[in-house]
Coordinates of N, CA, C and O in Angstrom, one line a residue:
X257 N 90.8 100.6 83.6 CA 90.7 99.4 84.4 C 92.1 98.9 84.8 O 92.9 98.6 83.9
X258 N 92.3 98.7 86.3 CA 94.0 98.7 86.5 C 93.6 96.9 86.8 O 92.6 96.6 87.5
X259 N 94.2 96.4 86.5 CA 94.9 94.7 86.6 C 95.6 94.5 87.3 O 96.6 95.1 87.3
X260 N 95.3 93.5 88.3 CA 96.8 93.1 89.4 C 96.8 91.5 89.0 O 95.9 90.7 88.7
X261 N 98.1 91.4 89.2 CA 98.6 89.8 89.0 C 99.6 89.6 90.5 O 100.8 90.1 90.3
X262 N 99.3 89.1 91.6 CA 100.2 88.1 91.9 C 101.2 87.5 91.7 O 101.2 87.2 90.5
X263 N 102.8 86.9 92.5 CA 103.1 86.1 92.2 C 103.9 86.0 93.4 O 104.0 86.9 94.2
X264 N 104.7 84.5 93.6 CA 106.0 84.7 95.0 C 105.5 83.8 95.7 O 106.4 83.1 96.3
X265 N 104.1 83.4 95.9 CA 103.9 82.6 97.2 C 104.4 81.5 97.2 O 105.1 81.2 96.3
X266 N 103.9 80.5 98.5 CA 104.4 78.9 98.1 C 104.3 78.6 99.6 O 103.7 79.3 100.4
X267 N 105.2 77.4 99.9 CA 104.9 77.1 101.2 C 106.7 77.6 101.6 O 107.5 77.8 100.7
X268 N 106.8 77.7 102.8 CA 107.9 78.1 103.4 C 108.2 77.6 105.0 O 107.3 77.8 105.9
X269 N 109.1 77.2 105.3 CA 109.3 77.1 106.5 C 109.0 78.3 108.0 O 109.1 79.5 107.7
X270 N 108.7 77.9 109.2 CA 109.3 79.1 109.9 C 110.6 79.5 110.0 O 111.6 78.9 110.1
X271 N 110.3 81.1 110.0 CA 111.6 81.8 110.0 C 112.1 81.9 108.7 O 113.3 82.3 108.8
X272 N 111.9 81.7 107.7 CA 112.1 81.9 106.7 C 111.4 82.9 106.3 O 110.5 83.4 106.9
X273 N 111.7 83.3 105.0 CA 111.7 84.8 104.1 C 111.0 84.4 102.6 O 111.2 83.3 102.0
X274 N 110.2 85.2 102.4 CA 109.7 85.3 101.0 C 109.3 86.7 100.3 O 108.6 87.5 100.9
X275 N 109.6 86.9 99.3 CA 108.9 87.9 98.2 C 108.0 88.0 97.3 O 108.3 87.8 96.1
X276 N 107.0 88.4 97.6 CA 105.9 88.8 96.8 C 105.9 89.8 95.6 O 106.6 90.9 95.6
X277 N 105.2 89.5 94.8 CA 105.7 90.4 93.3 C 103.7 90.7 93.2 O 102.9 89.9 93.6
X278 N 103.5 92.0 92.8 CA 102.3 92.4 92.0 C 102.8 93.0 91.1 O 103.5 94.0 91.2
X279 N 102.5 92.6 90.1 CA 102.4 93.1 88.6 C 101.2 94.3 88.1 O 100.0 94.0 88.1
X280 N 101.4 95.4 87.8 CA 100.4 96.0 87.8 C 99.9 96.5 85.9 O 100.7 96.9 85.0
X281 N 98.8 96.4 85.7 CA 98.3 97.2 84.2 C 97.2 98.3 84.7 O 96.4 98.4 85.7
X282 N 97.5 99.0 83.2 CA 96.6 99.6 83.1 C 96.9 101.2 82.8 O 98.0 101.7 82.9
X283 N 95.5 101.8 82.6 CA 96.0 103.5 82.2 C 96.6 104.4 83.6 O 95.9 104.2 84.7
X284 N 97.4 105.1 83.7 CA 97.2 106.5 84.6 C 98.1 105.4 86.0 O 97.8 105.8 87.2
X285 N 98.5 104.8 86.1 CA 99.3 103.9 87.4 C 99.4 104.8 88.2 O 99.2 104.5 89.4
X286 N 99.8 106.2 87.7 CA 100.7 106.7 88.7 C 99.8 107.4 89.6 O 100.3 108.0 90.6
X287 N 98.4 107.4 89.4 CA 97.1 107.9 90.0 C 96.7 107.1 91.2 O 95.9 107.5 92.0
X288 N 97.3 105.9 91.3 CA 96.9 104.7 92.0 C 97.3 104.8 93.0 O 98.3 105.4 93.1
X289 N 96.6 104.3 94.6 CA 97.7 103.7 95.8 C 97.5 102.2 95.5 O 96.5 101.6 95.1
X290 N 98.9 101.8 95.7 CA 98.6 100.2 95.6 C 99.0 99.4 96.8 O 99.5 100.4 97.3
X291 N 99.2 98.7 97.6 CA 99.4 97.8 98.5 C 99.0 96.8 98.3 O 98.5 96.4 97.3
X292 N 99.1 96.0 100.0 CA 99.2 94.1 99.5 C 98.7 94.3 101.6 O 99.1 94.9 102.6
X293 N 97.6 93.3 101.3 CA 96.7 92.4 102.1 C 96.6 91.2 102.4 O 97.2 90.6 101.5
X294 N 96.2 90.5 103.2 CA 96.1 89.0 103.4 C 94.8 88.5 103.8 O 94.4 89.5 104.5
X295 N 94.2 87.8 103.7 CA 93.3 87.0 104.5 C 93.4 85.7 105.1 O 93.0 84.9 104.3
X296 N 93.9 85.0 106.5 CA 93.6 84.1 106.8 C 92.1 83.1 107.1 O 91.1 83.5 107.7
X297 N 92.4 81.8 106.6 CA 91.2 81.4 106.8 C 90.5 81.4 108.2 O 91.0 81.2 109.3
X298 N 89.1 81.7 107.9 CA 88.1 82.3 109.0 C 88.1 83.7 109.8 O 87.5 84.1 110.8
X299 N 89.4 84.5 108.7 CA 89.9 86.1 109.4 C 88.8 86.9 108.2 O 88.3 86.6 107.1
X300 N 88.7 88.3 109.2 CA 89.0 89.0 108.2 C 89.8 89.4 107.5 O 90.9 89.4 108.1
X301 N 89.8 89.9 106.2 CA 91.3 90.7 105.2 C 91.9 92.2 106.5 O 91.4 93.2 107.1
X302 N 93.1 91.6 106.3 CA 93.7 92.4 107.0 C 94.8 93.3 106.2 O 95.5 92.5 105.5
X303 N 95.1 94.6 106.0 CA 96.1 95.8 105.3 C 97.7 94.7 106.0 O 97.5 93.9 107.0
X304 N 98.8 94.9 105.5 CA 99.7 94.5 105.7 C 100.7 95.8 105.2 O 101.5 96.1 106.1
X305 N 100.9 96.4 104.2 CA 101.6 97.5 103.8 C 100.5 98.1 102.6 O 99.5 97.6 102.1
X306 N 101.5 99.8 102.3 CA 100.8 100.1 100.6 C 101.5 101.3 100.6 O 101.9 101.8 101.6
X307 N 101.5 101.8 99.2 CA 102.0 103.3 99.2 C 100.8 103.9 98.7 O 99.9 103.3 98.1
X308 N 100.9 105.1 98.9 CA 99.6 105.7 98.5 C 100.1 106.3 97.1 O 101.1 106.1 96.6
X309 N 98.9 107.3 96.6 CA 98.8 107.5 95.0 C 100.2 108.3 94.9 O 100.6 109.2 95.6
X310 N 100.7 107.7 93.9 CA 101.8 108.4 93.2 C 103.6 108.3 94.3 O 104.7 109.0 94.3
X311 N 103.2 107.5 94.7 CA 104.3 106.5 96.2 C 104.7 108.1 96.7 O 105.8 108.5 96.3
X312 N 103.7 109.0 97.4 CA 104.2 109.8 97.9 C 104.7 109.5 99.3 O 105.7 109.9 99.8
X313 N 103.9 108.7 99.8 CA 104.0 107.9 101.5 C 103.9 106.2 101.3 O 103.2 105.6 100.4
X314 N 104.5 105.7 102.2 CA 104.2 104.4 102.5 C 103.9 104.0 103.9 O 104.5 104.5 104.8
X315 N 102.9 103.0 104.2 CA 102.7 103.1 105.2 C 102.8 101.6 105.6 O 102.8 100.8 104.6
X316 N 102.8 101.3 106.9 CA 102.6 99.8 107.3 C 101.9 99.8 108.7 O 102.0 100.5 109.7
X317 N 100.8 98.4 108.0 CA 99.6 98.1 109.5 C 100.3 97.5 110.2 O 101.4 97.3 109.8
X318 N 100.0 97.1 111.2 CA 100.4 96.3 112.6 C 101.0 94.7 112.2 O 101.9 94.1 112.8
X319 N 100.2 94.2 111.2 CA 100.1 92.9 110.6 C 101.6 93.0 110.2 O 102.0 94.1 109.6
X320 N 102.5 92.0 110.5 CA 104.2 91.8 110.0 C 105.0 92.5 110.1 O 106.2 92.3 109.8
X321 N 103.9 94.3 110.8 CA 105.5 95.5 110.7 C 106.5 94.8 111.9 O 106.4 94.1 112.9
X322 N 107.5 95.7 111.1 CA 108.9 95.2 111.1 C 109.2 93.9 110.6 O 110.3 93.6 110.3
X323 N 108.6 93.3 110.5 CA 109.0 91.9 109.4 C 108.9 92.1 108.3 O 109.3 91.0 107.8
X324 N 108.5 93.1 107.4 CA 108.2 93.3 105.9 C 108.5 94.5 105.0 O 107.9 95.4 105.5
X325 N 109.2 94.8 104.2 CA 109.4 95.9 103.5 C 109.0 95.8 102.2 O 109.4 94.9 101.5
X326 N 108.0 97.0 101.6 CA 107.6 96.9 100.5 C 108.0 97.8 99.7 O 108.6 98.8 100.0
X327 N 107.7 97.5 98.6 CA 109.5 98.4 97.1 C 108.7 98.1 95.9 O 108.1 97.0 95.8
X328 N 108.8 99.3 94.8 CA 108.0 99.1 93.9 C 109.5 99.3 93.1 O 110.6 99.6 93.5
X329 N 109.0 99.1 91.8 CA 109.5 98.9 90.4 C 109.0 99.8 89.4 O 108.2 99.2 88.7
X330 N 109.0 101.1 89.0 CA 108.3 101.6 88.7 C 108.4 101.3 86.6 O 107.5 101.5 85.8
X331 N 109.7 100.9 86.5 CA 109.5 100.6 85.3 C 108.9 99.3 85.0 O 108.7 99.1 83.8
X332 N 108.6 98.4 85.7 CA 108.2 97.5 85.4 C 106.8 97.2 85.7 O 106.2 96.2 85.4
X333 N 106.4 98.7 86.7 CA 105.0 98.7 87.3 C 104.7 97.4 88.4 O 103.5 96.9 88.5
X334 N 105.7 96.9 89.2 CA 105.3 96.1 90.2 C 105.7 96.4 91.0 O 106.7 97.1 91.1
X335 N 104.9 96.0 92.2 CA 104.7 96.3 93.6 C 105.3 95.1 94.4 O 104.6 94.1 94.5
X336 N 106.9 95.2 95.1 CA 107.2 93.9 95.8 C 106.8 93.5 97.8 O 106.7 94.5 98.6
X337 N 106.7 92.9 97.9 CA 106.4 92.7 99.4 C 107.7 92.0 99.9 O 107.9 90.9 99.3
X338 N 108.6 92.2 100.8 CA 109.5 91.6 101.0 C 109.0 91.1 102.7 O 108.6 91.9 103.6
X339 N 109.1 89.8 102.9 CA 108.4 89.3 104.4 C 109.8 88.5 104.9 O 110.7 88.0 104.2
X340 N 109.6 88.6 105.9 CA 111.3 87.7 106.9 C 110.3 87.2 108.0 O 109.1 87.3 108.2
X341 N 111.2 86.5 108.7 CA 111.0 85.1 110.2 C 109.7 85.1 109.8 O 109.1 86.1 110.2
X342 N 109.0 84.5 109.1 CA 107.7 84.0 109.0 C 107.3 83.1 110.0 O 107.9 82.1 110.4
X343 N 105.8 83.6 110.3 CA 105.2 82.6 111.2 C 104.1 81.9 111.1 O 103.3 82.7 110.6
X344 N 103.4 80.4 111.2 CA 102.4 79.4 111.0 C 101.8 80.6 111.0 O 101.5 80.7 109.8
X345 N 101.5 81.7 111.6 CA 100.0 82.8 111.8 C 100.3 83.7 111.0 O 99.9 84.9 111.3
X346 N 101.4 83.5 109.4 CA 101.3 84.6 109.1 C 100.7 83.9 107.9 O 100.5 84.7 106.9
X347 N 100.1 82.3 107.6 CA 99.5 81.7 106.7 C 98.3 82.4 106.0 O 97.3 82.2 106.6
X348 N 98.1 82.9 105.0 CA 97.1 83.3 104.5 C 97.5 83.4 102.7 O 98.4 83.1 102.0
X349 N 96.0 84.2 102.5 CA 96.3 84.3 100.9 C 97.0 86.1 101.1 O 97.1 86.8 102.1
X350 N 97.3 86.3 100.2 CA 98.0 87.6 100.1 C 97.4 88.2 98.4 O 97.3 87.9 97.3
X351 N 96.9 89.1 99.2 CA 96.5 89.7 97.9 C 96.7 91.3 97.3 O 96.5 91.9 98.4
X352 N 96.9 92.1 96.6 CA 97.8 93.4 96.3 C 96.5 93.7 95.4 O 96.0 92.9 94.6
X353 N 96.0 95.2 96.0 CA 94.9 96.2 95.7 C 95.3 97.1 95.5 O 96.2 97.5 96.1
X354 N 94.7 98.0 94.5 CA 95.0 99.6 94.3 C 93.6 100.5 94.3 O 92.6 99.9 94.6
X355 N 93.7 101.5 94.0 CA 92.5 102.1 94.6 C 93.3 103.5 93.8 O 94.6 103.4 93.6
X356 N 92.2 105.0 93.3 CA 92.5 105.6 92.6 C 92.7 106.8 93.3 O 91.7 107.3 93.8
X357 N 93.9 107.7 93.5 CA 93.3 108.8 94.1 C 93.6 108.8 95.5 O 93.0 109.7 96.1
X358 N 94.4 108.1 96.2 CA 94.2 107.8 97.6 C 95.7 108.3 98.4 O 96.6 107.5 98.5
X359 N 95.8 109.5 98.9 CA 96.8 110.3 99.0 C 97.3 110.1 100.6 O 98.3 110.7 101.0
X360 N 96.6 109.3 101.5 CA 96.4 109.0 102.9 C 97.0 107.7 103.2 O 97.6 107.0 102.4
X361 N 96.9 107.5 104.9 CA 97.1 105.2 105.0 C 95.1 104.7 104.7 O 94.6 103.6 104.9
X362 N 94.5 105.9 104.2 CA 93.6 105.1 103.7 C 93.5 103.7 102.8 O 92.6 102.9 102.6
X363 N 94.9 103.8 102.2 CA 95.4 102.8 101.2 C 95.4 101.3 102.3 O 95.3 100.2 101.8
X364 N 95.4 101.5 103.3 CA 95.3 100.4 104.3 C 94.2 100.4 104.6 O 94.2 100.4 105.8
X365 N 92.8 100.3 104.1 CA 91.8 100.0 104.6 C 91.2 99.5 103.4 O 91.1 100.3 102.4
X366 N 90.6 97.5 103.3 CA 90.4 97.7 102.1 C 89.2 98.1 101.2 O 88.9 97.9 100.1
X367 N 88.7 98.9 102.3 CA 87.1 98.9 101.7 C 86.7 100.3 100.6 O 85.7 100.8 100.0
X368 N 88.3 100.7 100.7 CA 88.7 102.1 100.0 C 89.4 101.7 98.6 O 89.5 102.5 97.7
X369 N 90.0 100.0 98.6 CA 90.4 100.0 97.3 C 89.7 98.8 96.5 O 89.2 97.7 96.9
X370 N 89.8 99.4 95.3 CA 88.6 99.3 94.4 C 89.1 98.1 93.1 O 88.5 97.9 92.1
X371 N 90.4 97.6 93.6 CA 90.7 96.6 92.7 C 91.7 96.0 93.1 O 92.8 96.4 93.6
X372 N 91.2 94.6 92.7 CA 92.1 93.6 93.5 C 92.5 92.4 92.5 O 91.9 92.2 91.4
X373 N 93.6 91.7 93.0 CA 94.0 90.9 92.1 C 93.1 89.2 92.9 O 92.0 89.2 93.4
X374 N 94.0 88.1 92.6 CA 93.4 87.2 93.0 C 93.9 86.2 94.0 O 93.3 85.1 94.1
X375 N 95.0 86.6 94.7 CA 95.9 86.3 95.3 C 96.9 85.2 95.2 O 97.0 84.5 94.1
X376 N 97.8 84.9 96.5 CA 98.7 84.3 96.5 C 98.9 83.4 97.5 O 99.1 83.9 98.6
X377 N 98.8 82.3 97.5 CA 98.5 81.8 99.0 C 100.4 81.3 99.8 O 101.3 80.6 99.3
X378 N 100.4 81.7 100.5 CA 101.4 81.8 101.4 C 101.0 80.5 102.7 O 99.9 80.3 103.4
X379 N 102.3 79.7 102.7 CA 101.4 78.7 103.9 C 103.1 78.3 104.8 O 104.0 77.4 104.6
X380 N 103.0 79.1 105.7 CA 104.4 78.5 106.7 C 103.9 77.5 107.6 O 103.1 77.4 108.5
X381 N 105.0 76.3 106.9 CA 104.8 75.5 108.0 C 106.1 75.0 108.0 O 106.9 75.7 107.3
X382 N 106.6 73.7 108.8 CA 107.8 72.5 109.0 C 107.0 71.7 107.9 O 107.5 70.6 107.5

C-alpha cells in the first residue's frame, strides 16, 4: 500500500513561485509512476506533470508546461513540483498520485493511478 503525503501549498501572489513536496511510503517505490494533479473548483482533475515507473520518462500535460519542473528525491522518496509566474487560474488543490507499473504518459491520466494523497491547496491571489 503506497502512501502519499503532501506539502508546500499556501496562498501566493501572482507571478510568484512555489514548491510542492510529495512524500512517498511504502513497498517496491521504484515500481511506481508518481506525479502531481490539480483540481480547480468546479474543474475537472487535471495531470500537471509525472514520471513514469522507475523515472524512466517524465512527462508534462499542457496544464503550467513550461512553468513547472518536477525532480524527485530518491533517497528521501519524494516527488517535488517546482511551479513559477503563477496565475489566479492556476488556483486549485494539487494533489500527487502513483499508480503501479505504468511505463507510458499514461501516468498523466488519472484514471490510471490508483493512489492518491489528500492534497494541497494552492490559492494565487493579491
Amino acid at each position: 500500500q503506497v502512501q502519499l503525503v503532501e506539502s508546500g501549498g499556501g496562498l501566493v501572489q501572482p507571478g510568484g513561485s512555489l514548491r510542492l513536496s510529495c512524500a512517498a511510503s511504502g513497498p517496491n517505490l521504484e515500481y511506481y509512476a508518481i506525479g502531481w494533479f490539480r483540481q480547480a473548483p468546479g474543474k475537472e482533475r487535471e495531470a500537471i506533470s509525472c514520471f513514469s515507473t522507475q523515472g524512466t520518462s517524465t512527462y508534462y500535460a499542457n496544464a503550467l508546461k513550461g512553468r513547472v519542473t518536477i525532480s524527485r528525491d530518491r533517497s528521501k522518496n519524494t516527488v517535488m513540483l517546482q511551479m513559477n509566474n503563477l496565475k489566479p487560474e492556476d488556483t486549485a488543490v494539487y494533489y500527487c498520485a502513483a499508480a503501479y507499473n505504468v511505463f507510458s504518459d499514461y501516468c498523466l491520466r488519472p484514471n490510471y493511478m490508483g493512489y492518491w494523497g489528500k492534497g494541497t491547496l494552492v490559492t494565487v491571489s493579491s
